[in-house]
């Protein structure tokens, strides 16, 4: 049995995510209600911008310290930068604490690194002091070198986190991609966060990613510098915690 401390640590790293195509107010109410019996708070709730206020009300009712995260340039990563900047400003006005922005990874694939760099600079500026996580869509990058280059560009931009995947493409996070991202992050000259997302469905998989993070960075996984994006793990972990106390 997994010990309680590891499970409690894992809860604190979760960005509990609802970014499904059938999102609407009634579904959100039901989804949030399902989380209400959980004894511990995740790091953040990641929802579409239109649900930020609804989510904040729920967080206040639970008296949880969870942040509100939302997505921009999502999921395709191909919007014009002025559109993305407008999305960021709107999300922040709606109360977002954290912005998860998709990298224009197709530009990177076609060799337009400078355009990617300029995009990231404007996104960082638009976010101000708010937490910025940049999604590199690692499953669409063809080689390890492209994953490494994407991670380097995100770090150079001043983003707070490098995030693996939108969860909307066939390949999400893999251990190989995580290892490449973390190796670059560990060598950065400043603290940079890592968010594993896209297909993290089991506690064992999440713990393996935590172990890899700690092994490569030499740091204890804490929500300030590591997150795991998942839609179902929160309930499963809380059930395991309750079972371990029985």
GROMACS .gro file of C-alpha atoms in nm:
model
  246
    1UNK     CA    1   0.000   0.000   0.000
    2UNK     CA    2   0.122   0.353  -0.083
    3UNK     CA    3   0.192   0.545   0.234
    4UNK     CA    4  -0.021   0.842   0.334
    5UNK     CA    5   0.259   1.098   0.308
    6UNK     CA    6   0.318   1.017  -0.059
    7UNK     CA    7  -0.053   1.040  -0.133
    8UNK     CA    8  -0.085   1.371   0.052
    9UNK     CA    9   0.215   1.507  -0.138
   10UNK     CA   10   0.055   1.399  -0.466
   11UNK     CA   11  -0.274   1.575  -0.387
   12UNK     CA   12  -0.087   1.901  -0.332
   13UNK     CA   13   0.075   1.873  -0.678
   14UNK     CA   14  -0.248   1.824  -0.873
   15UNK     CA   15  -0.393   2.071  -1.119
   16UNK     CA   16  -0.742   1.921  -1.121
   17UNK     CA   17  -0.852   1.966  -1.479
   18UNK     CA   18  -1.183   1.987  -1.660
   19UNK     CA   19  -1.132   2.083  -2.025
   20UNK     CA   20  -1.383   1.859  -2.199
   21UNK     CA   21  -1.572   1.944  -2.515
   22UNK     CA   22  -1.914   1.908  -2.347
   23UNK     CA   23  -1.845   2.163  -2.076
   24UNK     CA   24  -2.147   2.364  -1.964
   25UNK     CA   25  -2.267   2.518  -1.640
   26UNK     CA   26  -2.472   2.222  -1.516
   27UNK     CA   27  -2.188   1.979  -1.587
   28UNK     CA   28  -1.945   2.205  -1.405
   29UNK     CA   29  -2.173   2.226  -1.103
   30UNK     CA   30  -2.194   1.848  -1.087
   31UNK     CA   31  -1.818   1.805  -1.135
   32UNK     CA   32  -1.736   2.056  -0.862
   33UNK     CA   33  -1.991   1.899  -0.629
   34UNK     CA   34  -1.818   1.562  -0.674
   35UNK     CA   35  -1.496   1.713  -0.537
   36UNK     CA   36  -1.661   1.857  -0.226
   37UNK     CA   37  -1.619   1.544  -0.013
   38UNK     CA   38  -1.241   1.544  -0.056
   39UNK     CA   39  -1.053   1.632   0.264
   40UNK     CA   40  -0.750   1.788   0.094
   41UNK     CA   41  -0.712   2.064  -0.164
   42UNK     CA   42  -0.537   2.025  -0.499
   43UNK     CA   43  -0.284   2.287  -0.610
   44UNK     CA   44  -0.522   2.434  -0.867
   45UNK     CA   45  -0.838   2.385  -1.069
   46UNK     CA   46  -0.778   2.422  -1.443
   47UNK     CA   47  -1.097   2.513  -1.632
   48UNK     CA   48  -1.205   2.709  -1.936
   49UNK     CA   49  -1.218   3.086  -1.874
   50UNK     CA   50  -1.598   3.101  -1.861
   51UNK     CA   51  -1.594   2.877  -1.552
   52UNK     CA   52  -1.337   3.070  -1.348
   53UNK     CA   53  -1.591   3.259  -1.137
   54UNK     CA   54  -1.797   2.947  -1.071
   55UNK     CA   55  -1.483   2.761  -0.967
   56UNK     CA   56  -1.372   3.042  -0.739
   57UNK     CA   57  -1.705   3.031  -0.556
   58UNK     CA   58  -1.659   2.659  -0.500
   59UNK     CA   59  -1.299   2.705  -0.376
   60UNK     CA   60  -1.417   2.968  -0.127
   61UNK     CA   61  -1.696   2.742  -0.003
   62UNK     CA   62  -1.439   2.469   0.060
   63UNK     CA   63  -1.195   2.716   0.223
   64UNK     CA   64  -0.920   2.567   0.007
   65UNK     CA   65  -0.595   2.740  -0.097
   66UNK     CA   66  -0.629   2.614  -0.456
   67UNK     CA   67  -0.545   2.846  -0.743
   68UNK     CA   68  -0.758   2.910  -1.049
   69UNK     CA   69  -0.589   2.820  -1.377
   70UNK     CA   70  -0.717   2.851  -1.732
   71UNK     CA   71  -0.601   2.791  -2.087
   72UNK     CA   72  -0.527   3.020  -2.381
   73UNK     CA   73  -0.423   2.950  -2.741
   74UNK     CA   74  -0.585   2.615  -2.665
   75UNK     CA   75  -0.569   2.349  -2.787
   76UNK     CA   76  -0.427   2.404  -3.137
   77UNK     CA   77  -0.161   2.661  -3.048
   78UNK     CA   78  -0.214   2.848  -3.374
   79UNK     CA   79  -0.391   3.172  -3.280
   80UNK     CA   80  -0.237   3.508  -3.365
   81UNK     CA   81  -0.040   3.656  -3.079
   82UNK     CA   82  -0.271   3.958  -3.043
   83UNK     CA   83  -0.565   3.721  -3.001
   84UNK     CA   84  -0.375   3.525  -2.735
   85UNK     CA   85  -0.281   3.843  -2.550
   86UNK     CA   86  -0.649   3.943  -2.550
   87UNK     CA   87  -0.742   3.598  -2.414
   88UNK     CA   88  -0.489   3.642  -2.134
   89UNK     CA   89  -0.619   3.985  -2.037
   90UNK     CA   90  -0.977   3.856  -2.033
   91UNK     CA   91  -0.882   3.552  -1.823
   92UNK     CA   92  -0.698   3.765  -1.569
   93UNK     CA   93  -0.997   3.998  -1.547
   94UNK     CA   94  -1.215   3.694  -1.472
   95UNK     CA   95  -0.990   3.606  -1.179
   96UNK     CA   96  -0.736   3.359  -1.321
   97UNK     CA   97  -0.431   3.313  -1.100
   98UNK     CA   98  -0.244   3.102  -1.356
   99UNK     CA   99  -0.234   3.094  -1.736
  100UNK     CA  100  -0.162   2.772  -1.928
  101UNK     CA  101  -0.069   2.880  -2.281
  102UNK     CA  102  -0.004   2.651  -2.577
  103UNK     CA  103   0.327   2.711  -2.755
  104UNK     CA  104   0.295   2.766  -3.132
  105UNK     CA  105   0.474   2.436  -3.174
  106UNK     CA  106   0.407   2.404  -3.547
  107UNK     CA  107   0.621   2.713  -3.600
  108UNK     CA  108   0.896   2.540  -3.406
  109UNK     CA  109   0.858   2.230  -3.624
  110UNK     CA  110   0.903   2.440  -3.936
  111UNK     CA  111   1.216   2.607  -3.802
  112UNK     CA  112   1.068   2.944  -3.702
  113UNK     CA  113   1.227   2.965  -3.358
  114UNK     CA  114   1.248   3.344  -3.366
  115UNK     CA  115   0.872   3.376  -3.419
  116UNK     CA  116   0.817   3.142  -3.125
  117UNK     CA  117   1.053   3.351  -2.914
  118UNK     CA  118   0.866   3.672  -3.000
  119UNK     CA  119   0.532   3.508  -2.925
  120UNK     CA  120   0.652   3.395  -2.583
  121UNK     CA  121   0.790   3.740  -2.500
  122UNK     CA  122   0.449   3.900  -2.561
  123UNK     CA  123   0.268   3.629  -2.367
  124UNK     CA  124   0.501   3.674  -2.070
  125UNK     CA  125   0.444   4.049  -2.077
  126UNK     CA  126   0.066   4.006  -2.094
  127UNK     CA  127   0.068   3.776  -1.788
  128UNK     CA  128   0.249   4.031  -1.573
  129UNK     CA  129   0.322   3.876  -1.234
  130UNK     CA  130   0.070   3.596  -1.279
  131UNK     CA  131   0.198   3.241  -1.310
  132UNK     CA  132   0.261   3.139  -1.671
  133UNK     CA  133   0.277   2.774  -1.775
  134UNK     CA  134   0.367   2.710  -2.140
  135UNK     CA  135   0.246   2.387  -2.301
  136UNK     CA  136   0.501   2.259  -2.553
  137UNK     CA  137   0.279   1.974  -2.680
  138UNK     CA  138   0.564   1.726  -2.648
  139UNK     CA  139   0.372   1.445  -2.820
  140UNK     CA  140   0.364   1.645  -3.144
  141UNK     CA  141   0.736   1.727  -3.138
  142UNK     CA  142   0.912   1.469  -3.350
  143UNK     CA  143   1.256   1.440  -3.193
  144UNK     CA  144   1.407   1.471  -2.844
  145UNK     CA  145   1.602   1.769  -2.976
  146UNK     CA  146   1.276   1.951  -3.055
  147UNK     CA  147   1.145   1.885  -2.705
  148UNK     CA  148   1.471   2.016  -2.563
  149UNK     CA  149   1.461   2.325  -2.788
  150UNK     CA  150   1.099   2.400  -2.697
  151UNK     CA  151   1.183   2.373  -2.327
  152UNK     CA  152   1.483   2.604  -2.370
  153UNK     CA  153   1.271   2.867  -2.547
  154UNK     CA  154   1.007   2.856  -2.273
  155UNK     CA  155   1.271   2.897  -2.002
  156UNK     CA  156   1.439   3.183  -2.190
  157UNK     CA  157   1.103   3.363  -2.210
  158UNK     CA  158   1.074   3.383  -1.832
  159UNK     CA  159   0.779   3.147  -1.803
  160UNK     CA  160   0.721   2.993  -1.461
  161UNK     CA  161   0.649   2.636  -1.578
  162UNK     CA  162   0.713   2.417  -1.879
  163UNK     CA  163   0.410   2.193  -1.934
  164UNK     CA  164   0.406   1.882  -2.150
  165UNK     CA  165   0.070   1.846  -2.321
  166UNK     CA  166  -0.282   1.975  -2.381
  167UNK     CA  167  -0.422   1.624  -2.346
  168UNK     CA  168  -0.592   1.678  -2.683
  169UNK     CA  169  -0.341   1.492  -2.904
  170UNK     CA  170  -0.279   1.115  -2.925
  171UNK     CA  171   0.051   1.123  -2.734
  172UNK     CA  172   0.060   1.299  -2.398
  173UNK     CA  173   0.335   1.288  -2.139
  174UNK     CA  174   0.593   1.010  -2.168
  175UNK     CA  175   0.884   0.934  -1.938
  176UNK     CA  176   1.126   1.009  -2.222
  177UNK     CA  177   0.972   1.351  -2.284
  178UNK     CA  178   0.963   1.423  -1.911
  179UNK     CA  179   1.328   1.326  -1.878
  180UNK     CA  180   1.431   1.558  -2.162
  181UNK     CA  181   1.227   1.848  -2.025
  182UNK     CA  182   1.355   1.798  -1.671
  183UNK     CA  183   1.718   1.776  -1.779
  184UNK     CA  184   1.689   2.121  -1.936
  185UNK     CA  185   1.495   2.258  -1.638
  186UNK     CA  186   1.756   2.127  -1.394
  187UNK     CA  187   2.030   2.311  -1.584
  188UNK     CA  188   1.843   2.643  -1.592
  189UNK     CA  189   1.997   2.932  -1.406
  190UNK     CA  190   1.674   3.002  -1.216
  191UNK     CA  191   1.388   2.802  -1.060
  192UNK     CA  192   1.158   2.671  -1.333
  193UNK     CA  193   0.853   2.456  -1.274
  194UNK     CA  194   0.755   2.135  -1.452
  195UNK     CA  195   0.396   2.031  -1.521
  196UNK     CA  196   0.329   1.676  -1.642
  197UNK     CA  197  -0.001   1.655  -1.827
  198UNK     CA  198  -0.171   1.454  -2.097
  199UNK     CA  199  -0.276   1.102  -2.008
  200UNK     CA  200  -0.174   1.091  -1.640
  201UNK     CA  201  -0.444   0.848  -1.528
  202UNK     CA  202  -0.304   0.635  -1.245
  203UNK     CA  203  -0.148   0.699  -0.907
  204UNK     CA  204   0.145   0.476  -1.002
  205UNK     CA  205   0.213   0.683  -1.314
  206UNK     CA  206   0.193   1.008  -1.119
  207UNK     CA  207   0.431   0.879  -0.852
  208UNK     CA  208   0.674   0.768  -1.123
  209UNK     CA  209   0.678   1.122  -1.262
  210UNK     CA  210   0.732   1.266  -0.913
  211UNK     CA  211   1.023   1.027  -0.860
  212UNK     CA  212   1.176   1.127  -1.195
  213UNK     CA  213   1.140   1.496  -1.109
  214UNK     CA  214   1.312   1.451  -0.774
  215UNK     CA  215   1.586   1.233  -0.920
  216UNK     CA  216   1.679   1.477  -1.199
  217UNK     CA  217   1.634   1.809  -1.019
  218UNK     CA  218   1.751   1.696  -0.676
  219UNK     CA  219   1.453   1.879  -0.523
  220UNK     CA  220   1.152   1.760  -0.331
  221UNK     CA  221   0.843   1.793  -0.550
  222UNK     CA  222   0.642   2.091  -0.425
  223UNK     CA  223   0.351   2.270  -0.598
  224UNK     CA  224   0.561   2.583  -0.648
  225UNK     CA  225   0.779   2.393  -0.897
  226UNK     CA  226   0.596   2.073  -0.990
  227UNK     CA  227   0.240   2.006  -1.097
  228UNK     CA  228   0.053   1.712  -1.242
  229UNK     CA  229  -0.245   1.787  -1.462
  230UNK     CA  230  -0.517   1.523  -1.437
  231UNK     CA  231  -0.894   1.497  -1.446
  232UNK     CA  232  -0.961   1.184  -1.237
  233UNK     CA  233  -0.669   1.130  -0.998
  234UNK     CA  234  -0.802   1.363  -0.729
  235UNK     CA  235  -1.090   1.137  -0.633
  236UNK     CA  236  -0.883   0.821  -0.657
  237UNK     CA  237  -0.610   0.955  -0.428
  238UNK     CA  238  -0.861   1.076  -0.171
  239UNK     CA  239  -1.028   0.734  -0.173
  240UNK     CA  240  -0.690   0.571  -0.109
  241UNK     CA  241  -0.627   0.812   0.176
  242UNK     CA  242  -0.961   0.734   0.335
  243UNK     CA  243  -0.902   0.359   0.290
  244UNK     CA  244  -0.562   0.382   0.454
  245UNK     CA  245  -0.721   0.537   0.764
  246UNK     CA  246  -0.995   0.275   0.790
   0.00000   0.00000   0.00000
